[in-house]
Structure formats: structure tokens, C-alpha cells
Amino acid sequence: MSRTYKLAVLPGDGIGPEVMAEAIQVLDTLAAKADFGFEYNHQLVGGAAIDAVGKALPAETVAACEASDAILFGSVGGPKWEKLPPNEQPERGALLPLRKHFGLFANLRPGLCYPALTASSPIRPDLVEGGFDVLCVRELTGGLYFGQPKSRTTLPDGDIEVIDTMVYKKSEIERIAHVAFKAAQLRRKHVTSVDKANVLTNSVLWRETMLEVAAQYPDVTLAHLYVDNAAMQLIKAPRSFDVMVTENLFGDILSDEMAMICGSLGMLASASLGKPKGDGLYFGLFEPSGGTAPDIAGMGIANPIAQILSAALLLRFSLGLEQEAVAIENAVKKAIESGLRTGDIFTGVEGTRKVGTREMGNAIVAAL
């Protein structure tokens, strides 16, 4: 008997709807050849939801996500909504509450630089020759973004004081550590933990806890880097990393740096995972690493690959469809190796051709 998977589809703003359409086309192509199908529940989120109903995360959107097996998310935000109160803007009003509501504590962002795309990397060719593959595991629900107290106060002398608080529990560090070590066991068995233990009390506990958890994974090696050194080493020696694990703020910054040295944010997917379902799978939210790119929205030139690869991660981590996930990843690789490039990864190298969103999506479908 065929199975139908329920997916909440939240395209969002900017290029979100354009690249989401290509990901849906890829999923439908897979389903047409398999004994399963997808039931999509399209919902508003971010700026699009603010314009329609006055709120970045409507109750109907949350309910649709709760009734689904996973969430396929686009991107939210843009200049149009930047003058709203901070907590009502698309990012703070939609994405952060979704992460908190569903307990999405682990962000996995694969940083994959294909050998055929090393010319798109902004760093020296010899440093990325042959490509590289790094997995950044970022703790997603703690740290400065969620810690209390937060405040903005006008002082008696007229000065303004703002407070953000970095808070972590040991249990939160332990659970993200296990995600990183388990991921490393399936890769090259090396974890690099990134902290600032020479300055932050938070990081002292982070490092202590990483060492304790590492003892449970004798087949995996553990190294430590201060965050400033990690930022340098990502540029100097990206191939020296396997799995990188770090807290929320550091992970936000380093994963974007990792994306850039891969060539483009438009190439990188991400998975935000919550509690295990009990069958080795996770409820999760899957989204591209880049933003809404409002400057090119509606022009049909955005790179859909990150959104498509996010769909592959959804199949792998939430639905257990590993074979289909690999099929998507191989199809993307084949399209890249054929010489097709969207504008963000086009460098004019001989044998390559610039294409738009739809043509890249169609090429990936054809490769399936």
C-alpha cells in the first residue's frame, strides 16, 4: 500500500516561492516513480503573512505544521518590513517562534563544495582543490538569541543600555553534542568543537561537556578551537574539518562563512531537527541557508539548489527515504557537472552556461 506524507510548505518571501516551486517539482517527480506520495499544505509565513493577515506566523500556519510530518520552509524577510517593531518583523516573528514551538534544537548545515564548483569559491584555488565537505552542527534554541533577560533601557543620564543574555544548560549542550558525534560516526569520525572558553563562562561548560560526551564515542576524535581561530581555519584549511559543532551565535556566523567559501549561499541546505520520533527520524524544518534576495525576486534567476537539497534532507531525516534523498543529491551533482550555472555560481569558466531558476530545476528533474 502506498503511503502519503503530509508536508507543510511555507514559501515565504522574496525568491522563496520561485525556488520552492522547483523543490516541489523534484518531489513530485520522485513520487511519480515510487510507492508514496506527498500531500502539501501551503501556508503563509513571514512578510507575506504580515501583508495578508497582519502577523508573521498565523495560527493556521502553526496548526498546519503540527499536522504535518515535516516543514519545507523557504525564506522570510526583506526591506519592506524592516520598520516594524523588531518582534513583529518576519524573522523574529516567524522563524524563531517556529524553532521554539517545535523544539528545533539542532541545525545541520552541510557545507559541500563540489569539485566542479571550486572556481566559484572566493578563496585561493589550491585551498579548495578537489572540493570539500564540512557539516556544521549548530545549537539552535539556546544562547544569546533566547536567553533572558533582554532589555533596552534609557538611563537617567539619557544614555541607552541594552542587554542580551547568553544562557545554556548542560543538558542542552549534551544533546547537541550527541547529534554531532553521531553524525561524525557516519562520516570521517572527527568533531571540532568551537567555543570561546578563554573568555566566556558558557564556553567553559561547553568544553567540559564536549569532553564528557566524547568519552562515549571512542571511535570519534575531538578537537577544540576558539571561535576566532575557527573562522580563520575555515578559510585557511577547509578540508581539515569534518563535523563542526558550536553554540547558536557562533554557528550562525560560521555556517554563513562556510557557505560563502563553498561558492554561494544559494547552494547550501539546512535541517533544523527537534526531538526524535522514536524510529530514528526527527520532526524538522528544512530550509535554504540563504535569504530572500529581494533584489532578484521575480526575475527567474535565483538558484533553486539549496531549496531542492533541503527537500533531500527532509526525505532523509524526517521520512527515512534515504535512497530518494541520495537520488536528489546525485541529480544536483549531475546538473552541476553538465556545466549549468545560475548567476550566483557562474564564473565564465569554459564549458559552463548561465541558466535561470526554472532551467536549473528542469535539469535536476531530468537527471532524476
Short mmCIF file of C-alpha atoms in Angstrom, two decimals:
data_model
loop_
_atom_site.label_atom_id
_atom_site.label_comp_id
_atom_site.label_asym_id
_atom_site.label_seq_id
_atom_site.Cartn_x
_atom_site.Cartn_y
_atom_site.Cartn_z
CA MET A 1 0.00 0.00 0.00
CA SER A 2 1.37 3.43 -0.93
CA ARG A 3 1.90 5.98 1.78
CA THR A 4 1.11 9.68 1.68
CA TYR A 5 3.38 12.05 3.59
CA LYS A 6 1.98 15.34 4.80
CA LEU A 7 4.26 18.32 4.29
CA ALA A 8 3.69 21.88 5.46
CA VAL A 9 5.02 24.11 2.66
CA LEU A 10 5.91 27.66 3.70
CA PRO A 11 7.44 29.50 0.71
CA GLY A 12 7.69 32.87 2.46
CA ASP A 13 9.05 36.00 0.80
CA GLY A 14 11.33 37.19 -1.98
CA ILE A 15 12.70 34.32 -4.05
CA GLY A 16 11.08 31.80 -1.68
CA PRO A 17 8.06 30.97 -3.87
CA GLU A 18 10.23 30.65 -7.01
CA VAL A 19 12.74 28.20 -5.59
CA MET A 20 10.05 26.33 -3.64
CA ALA A 21 8.25 25.59 -6.90
CA GLU A 22 11.34 23.80 -8.18
CA ALA A 23 11.70 21.75 -4.99
CA ILE A 24 8.06 20.67 -5.25
CA GLN A 25 8.63 19.69 -8.88
CA VAL A 26 11.54 17.49 -7.77
CA LEU A 27 9.49 15.84 -5.00
CA ASP A 28 6.58 15.21 -7.40
CA THR A 29 8.96 13.63 -9.89
CA LEU A 30 10.20 11.21 -7.25
CA ALA A 31 6.69 10.41 -6.06
CA ALA A 32 5.51 9.64 -9.60
CA LYS A 33 8.02 6.79 -9.76
CA ALA A 34 7.59 5.48 -6.20
CA ASP A 35 5.00 3.90 -3.93
CA PHE A 36 4.49 7.04 -1.90
CA GLY A 37 3.03 10.48 -2.41
CA PHE A 38 3.01 13.91 -0.86
CA GLU A 39 0.12 15.97 0.43
CA TYR A 40 1.17 19.61 0.50
CA ASN A 41 -0.37 22.15 2.84
CA HIS A 42 0.74 25.56 1.57
CA GLN A 43 0.64 28.28 4.19
CA LEU A 44 1.64 31.92 4.58
CA VAL A 45 4.63 32.90 6.68
CA GLY A 46 6.85 35.94 7.16
CA GLY A 47 6.22 39.15 5.27
CA ALA A 48 3.64 37.52 3.03
CA ALA A 49 1.63 36.60 6.12
CA ILE A 50 2.03 40.09 7.59
CA ASP A 51 0.63 41.60 4.39
CA ALA A 52 -2.27 39.14 4.26
CA VAL A 53 -3.33 38.76 7.89
CA GLY A 54 -1.14 41.15 9.89
CA LYS A 55 1.02 38.54 11.61
CA ALA A 56 4.26 36.81 10.55
CA LEU A 57 3.23 33.43 11.96
CA PRO A 58 -0.54 32.93 11.77
CA ALA A 59 -2.21 30.32 13.96
CA GLU A 60 -3.33 28.48 10.80
CA THR A 61 0.29 28.09 9.75
CA VAL A 62 1.32 26.65 13.11
CA ALA A 63 -1.64 24.25 13.03
CA ALA A 64 -0.68 23.07 9.53
CA CYS A 65 2.86 22.40 10.71
CA GLU A 66 1.60 20.46 13.73
CA ALA A 67 -0.47 18.24 11.43
CA SER A 68 2.45 17.51 9.10
CA ASP A 69 5.33 15.05 9.00
CA ALA A 70 7.81 17.88 8.34
CA ILE A 71 8.07 21.52 7.31
CA LEU A 72 9.58 22.65 4.00
CA PHE A 73 10.43 26.30 4.54
CA GLY A 74 11.51 28.99 2.06
CA SER A 75 12.83 32.32 3.28
CA VAL A 76 11.35 35.30 5.12
CA GLY A 77 12.10 38.97 5.45
CA GLY A 78 13.03 41.98 3.38
CA PRO A 79 13.32 45.78 3.45
CA LYS A 80 9.54 46.19 3.20
CA TRP A 81 9.05 45.04 6.80
CA GLU A 82 12.19 46.40 8.47
CA LYS A 83 10.37 49.38 10.02
CA LEU A 84 8.05 47.15 12.02
CA PRO A 85 8.78 46.63 15.74
CA PRO A 86 11.61 44.06 15.95
CA ASN A 87 9.49 41.24 17.38
CA GLU A 88 6.92 41.69 14.61
CA GLN A 89 9.40 41.52 11.74
CA PRO A 90 9.37 38.33 9.62
CA GLU A 91 12.50 36.70 11.05
CA ARG A 92 11.79 37.26 14.74
CA GLY A 93 8.05 36.94 14.32
CA ALA A 94 8.05 33.69 12.35
CA LEU A 95 11.27 31.70 12.16
CA LEU A 96 12.42 31.99 15.77
CA PRO A 97 8.94 31.19 17.19
CA LEU A 98 8.70 28.14 14.90
CA ARG A 99 12.03 26.86 16.17
CA LYS A 100 10.95 27.38 19.76
CA HIS A 101 7.43 25.96 19.32
CA PHE A 102 8.70 22.71 17.84
CA GLY A 103 11.86 22.46 19.95
CA LEU A 104 14.13 22.52 16.90
CA PHE A 105 17.39 22.43 18.81
CA ALA A 106 19.83 21.07 16.21
CA ASN A 107 20.67 22.84 12.97
CA LEU A 108 22.61 20.73 10.49
CA ARG A 109 24.10 22.66 7.61
CA PRO A 110 26.17 20.67 5.11
CA GLY A 111 28.93 22.76 3.54
CA LEU A 112 29.65 20.95 0.31
CA CYS A 113 31.93 22.46 -2.31
CA TYR A 114 31.62 20.35 -5.43
CA PRO A 115 34.89 19.76 -7.30
CA ALA A 116 33.25 21.31 -10.38
CA LEU A 117 32.47 24.49 -8.43
CA THR A 118 35.82 25.27 -6.82
CA ALA A 119 36.20 28.18 -9.25
CA SER A 120 33.14 29.75 -7.61
CA SER A 121 34.82 29.81 -4.21
CA PRO A 122 36.29 33.22 -3.32
CA ILE A 123 39.32 31.70 -1.63
CA ARG A 124 42.57 30.56 -3.24
CA PRO A 125 42.12 27.63 -5.67
CA ASP A 126 44.80 25.48 -4.04
CA LEU A 127 42.95 25.63 -0.70
CA VAL A 128 39.77 24.10 -2.16
CA GLU A 129 41.21 21.92 -4.92
CA GLY A 130 39.09 18.79 -5.25
CA GLY A 131 36.29 20.33 -3.18
CA PHE A 132 35.46 19.74 0.45
CA ASP A 133 32.63 18.54 2.67
CA VAL A 134 32.02 20.06 6.13
CA LEU A 135 28.97 19.57 8.34
CA CYS A 136 28.20 22.40 10.74
CA VAL A 137 26.04 21.34 13.72
CA ARG A 138 24.65 24.43 15.43
CA GLU A 139 22.72 24.53 18.70
CA LEU A 140 19.56 26.40 17.79
CA THR A 141 17.38 27.15 20.81
CA GLY A 142 19.78 28.50 23.44
CA GLY A 143 22.41 31.17 23.82
CA LEU A 144 22.07 34.89 23.22
CA TYR A 145 19.09 34.61 20.89
CA PHE A 146 16.77 33.20 23.54
CA GLY A 147 18.44 33.97 26.89
CA GLN A 148 16.73 36.22 29.41
CA PRO A 149 16.84 38.94 30.49
CA LYS A 150 16.73 41.01 27.32
CA SER A 151 16.17 44.71 27.62
CA ARG A 152 16.66 48.17 26.20
CA THR A 153 16.66 50.90 28.81
CA THR A 154 17.09 54.66 28.67
CA LEU A 155 19.23 55.56 31.67
CA PRO A 156 18.70 58.64 33.88
CA ASP A 157 21.55 60.44 32.10
CA GLY A 158 19.95 59.83 28.72
CA ASP A 159 22.32 57.08 27.66
CA ILE A 160 20.84 53.83 26.32
CA GLU A 161 21.71 50.43 27.75
CA VAL A 162 20.86 47.16 26.03
CA ILE A 163 21.16 43.65 27.49
CA ASP A 164 21.26 40.25 25.80
CA THR A 165 21.97 37.24 27.98
CA MET A 166 23.83 34.09 26.93
CA VAL A 167 22.27 31.12 28.71
CA TYR A 168 22.94 27.40 28.36
CA LYS A 169 22.08 24.36 30.45
CA LYS A 170 24.43 21.42 30.49
CA SER A 171 21.62 19.18 29.19
CA GLU A 172 21.26 21.43 26.12
CA ILE A 173 24.97 21.14 25.39
CA GLU A 174 24.86 17.36 25.87
CA ARG A 175 22.06 16.80 23.39
CA ILE A 176 23.70 18.84 20.62
CA ALA A 177 26.99 17.06 21.32
CA HIS A 178 25.33 13.67 20.76
CA VAL A 179 23.93 14.88 17.42
CA ALA A 180 27.40 15.95 16.33
CA PHE A 181 29.17 12.75 17.41
CA LYS A 182 26.53 10.52 15.83
CA ALA A 183 26.82 12.47 12.60
CA ALA A 184 30.61 12.10 12.69
CA GLN A 185 30.28 8.32 13.08
CA LEU A 186 28.61 8.27 9.65
CA ARG A 187 31.29 10.48 8.12
CA ARG A 188 35.04 10.75 8.76
CA LYS A 189 34.80 10.38 12.55
CA HIS A 190 36.18 13.75 13.59
CA VAL A 191 34.44 16.52 15.57
CA THR A 192 35.74 20.05 16.01
CA SER A 193 34.06 21.86 18.90
CA VAL A 194 34.09 25.64 18.62
CA ASP A 195 33.87 27.84 21.72
CA LYS A 196 35.40 30.87 23.44
CA ALA A 197 36.46 29.16 26.65
CA ASN A 198 39.26 31.64 27.25
CA VAL A 199 36.66 34.38 27.84
CA LEU A 200 33.12 33.03 28.34
CA THR A 201 31.88 31.03 31.33
CA ASN A 202 29.34 29.49 28.94
CA SER A 203 32.15 28.14 26.83
CA VAL A 204 33.98 26.63 29.81
CA LEU A 205 30.93 24.45 30.48
CA TRP A 206 30.59 23.81 26.74
CA ARG A 207 34.13 22.45 26.51
CA GLU A 208 33.81 20.37 29.70
CA THR A 209 30.60 18.81 28.42
CA MET A 210 32.02 18.06 24.97
CA LEU A 211 34.88 16.18 26.60
CA GLU A 212 32.46 14.15 28.73
CA VAL A 213 30.27 13.22 25.76
CA ALA A 214 33.30 12.41 23.61
CA ALA A 215 34.18 9.61 26.04
CA GLN A 216 31.01 7.81 24.87
CA TYR A 217 32.25 7.82 21.26
CA PRO A 218 35.74 6.29 21.34
CA ASP A 219 35.72 5.90 17.55
CA VAL A 220 35.44 9.67 17.05
CA THR A 221 38.27 12.14 17.64
CA LEU A 222 37.56 15.52 19.23
CA ALA A 223 39.40 18.81 18.74
CA HIS A 224 38.71 22.27 20.17
CA LEU A 225 39.06 25.66 18.50
CA TYR A 226 38.33 29.15 19.77
CA VAL A 227 35.76 30.77 17.50
CA ASP A 228 38.13 33.41 16.12
CA ASN A 229 40.65 30.73 15.17
CA ALA A 230 37.88 28.56 13.69
CA ALA A 231 36.86 31.46 11.44
CA MET A 232 40.44 31.69 10.17
CA GLN A 233 40.92 27.95 9.75
CA LEU A 234 37.74 27.64 7.67
CA ILE A 235 39.41 29.87 5.11
CA LYS A 236 42.95 28.57 5.50
CA ALA A 237 42.21 24.84 5.64
CA PRO A 238 38.54 23.99 4.97
CA ARG A 239 39.41 20.40 4.12
CA SER A 240 40.69 19.85 7.67
CA PHE A 241 37.12 19.92 9.04
CA ASP A 242 34.65 17.06 9.16
CA VAL A 243 31.90 17.89 11.70
CA MET A 244 31.94 21.27 13.41
CA VAL A 245 29.71 21.74 16.48
CA THR A 246 29.09 25.05 18.21
CA GLU A 247 26.58 27.22 20.03
CA ASN A 248 23.86 29.36 18.47
CA LEU A 249 25.56 32.68 17.72
CA PHE A 250 28.90 31.22 16.67
CA GLY A 251 27.12 28.67 14.49
CA ASP A 252 25.04 31.37 12.81
CA ILE A 253 28.17 33.25 11.79
CA LEU A 254 30.48 30.34 10.96
CA SER A 255 27.91 28.44 8.89
CA ASP A 256 27.43 31.51 6.67
CA GLU A 257 31.19 31.82 6.29
CA MET A 258 31.32 28.13 5.40
CA ALA A 259 28.59 28.69 2.82
CA MET A 260 30.49 31.54 1.21
CA ILE A 261 33.72 29.58 0.83
CA CYS A 262 31.65 26.86 -0.83
CA GLY A 263 30.80 29.38 -3.53
CA SER A 264 27.31 30.61 -2.74
CA LEU A 265 24.61 30.59 -0.08
CA GLY A 266 22.31 29.53 -2.89
CA MET A 267 23.91 26.08 -2.84
CA LEU A 268 23.52 25.19 0.83
CA ALA A 269 20.60 23.46 2.51
CA SER A 270 19.89 23.13 6.21
CA ALA A 271 17.91 20.93 8.56
CA SER A 272 16.58 22.08 11.93
CA LEU A 273 15.71 19.00 13.96
CA GLY A 274 13.60 18.52 17.07
CA LYS A 275 13.08 15.55 19.31
CA PRO A 276 13.48 12.09 17.75
CA LYS A 277 10.22 10.46 16.73
CA GLY A 278 11.34 7.16 18.23
CA ASP A 279 12.09 5.48 14.91
CA GLY A 280 15.42 7.19 14.33
CA LEU A 281 13.72 10.04 12.49
CA TYR A 282 13.05 13.63 13.52
CA PHE A 283 10.33 16.18 13.07
CA GLY A 284 12.11 19.05 11.42
CA LEU A 285 12.10 22.26 9.45
CA PHE A 286 14.13 22.25 6.25
CA GLU A 287 15.21 25.47 4.58
CA PRO A 288 17.86 27.04 2.34
CA SER A 289 20.72 28.73 4.13
CA GLY A 290 20.40 31.95 2.14
CA GLY A 291 17.87 34.73 2.43
CA THR A 292 15.01 36.16 0.41
CA ALA A 293 17.25 38.05 -2.07
CA PRO A 294 14.59 40.72 -2.73
CA ASP A 295 16.83 42.37 -5.34
CA ILE A 296 16.32 39.44 -7.71
CA ALA A 297 12.87 38.24 -6.60
CA GLY A 298 10.52 37.61 -9.50
CA MET A 299 13.28 37.67 -12.10
CA GLY A 300 13.56 33.90 -12.50
CA ILE A 301 17.31 33.86 -11.90
CA ALA A 302 17.57 32.63 -8.29
CA ASN A 303 19.47 29.44 -7.55
CA PRO A 304 16.96 26.73 -6.53
CA ILE A 305 19.58 24.17 -5.49
CA ALA A 306 19.62 24.97 -1.76
CA GLN A 307 15.83 24.59 -1.61
CA ILE A 308 15.99 21.34 -3.56
CA LEU A 309 18.75 19.95 -1.35
CA SER A 310 16.69 20.98 1.69
CA ALA A 311 13.93 18.74 0.36
CA ALA A 312 16.50 15.93 0.17
CA LEU A 313 17.39 16.47 3.84
CA LEU A 314 13.68 16.34 4.67
CA LEU A 315 13.40 12.95 2.99
CA ARG A 316 16.45 11.69 4.89
CA PHE A 317 15.83 12.96 8.42
CA SER A 318 12.04 13.15 8.71
CA LEU A 319 10.75 10.47 6.33
CA GLY A 320 13.56 7.93 6.26
CA LEU A 321 13.71 7.94 2.45
CA GLU A 322 17.50 7.72 2.17
CA GLN A 323 17.58 6.30 -1.35
CA GLU A 324 15.41 9.13 -2.66
CA ALA A 325 17.47 11.73 -0.80
CA VAL A 326 20.65 10.41 -2.42
CA ALA A 327 18.91 10.44 -5.81
CA ILE A 328 18.21 14.16 -5.46
CA GLU A 329 21.77 14.89 -4.35
CA ASN A 330 23.18 12.93 -7.27
CA ALA A 331 20.85 14.71 -9.70
CA VAL A 332 22.07 18.09 -8.43
CA LYS A 333 25.67 16.97 -8.84
CA LYS A 334 24.94 15.78 -12.37
CA ALA A 335 23.36 19.11 -13.33
CA ILE A 336 26.39 20.96 -11.97
CA GLU A 337 28.82 18.64 -13.74
CA SER A 338 26.95 19.21 -17.01
CA GLY A 339 28.05 22.83 -16.81
CA LEU A 340 24.80 24.55 -15.83
CA ARG A 341 25.19 27.54 -13.52
CA THR A 342 22.80 30.07 -12.08
CA GLY A 343 24.18 33.59 -11.83
CA ASP A 344 25.47 33.27 -8.28
CA ILE A 345 27.83 30.44 -9.22
CA PHE A 346 28.60 31.42 -12.82
CA THR A 347 32.22 32.46 -13.35
CA GLY A 348 32.51 32.15 -17.12
CA VAL A 349 34.68 29.04 -16.95
CA GLU A 350 34.83 27.25 -20.28
CA GLY A 351 32.17 24.56 -20.63
CA THR A 352 29.66 26.28 -18.34
CA ARG A 353 26.41 28.06 -19.21
CA LYS A 354 24.33 30.52 -17.22
CA VAL A 355 20.73 29.42 -16.68
CA GLY A 356 17.71 30.60 -14.73
CA THR A 357 15.73 29.10 -11.87
CA ARG A 358 13.37 27.03 -13.98
CA GLU A 359 16.01 25.66 -16.33
CA MET A 360 18.17 24.54 -13.41
CA GLY A 361 15.17 22.89 -11.76
CA ASN A 362 14.22 21.15 -15.00
CA ALA A 363 17.79 19.88 -15.44
CA ILE A 364 17.73 18.35 -11.97
CA VAL A 365 14.37 16.73 -12.68
CA ALA A 366 15.74 15.35 -15.94
CA ALA A 367 18.75 13.94 -14.09
CA LEU A 368 16.40 12.05 -11.76
#
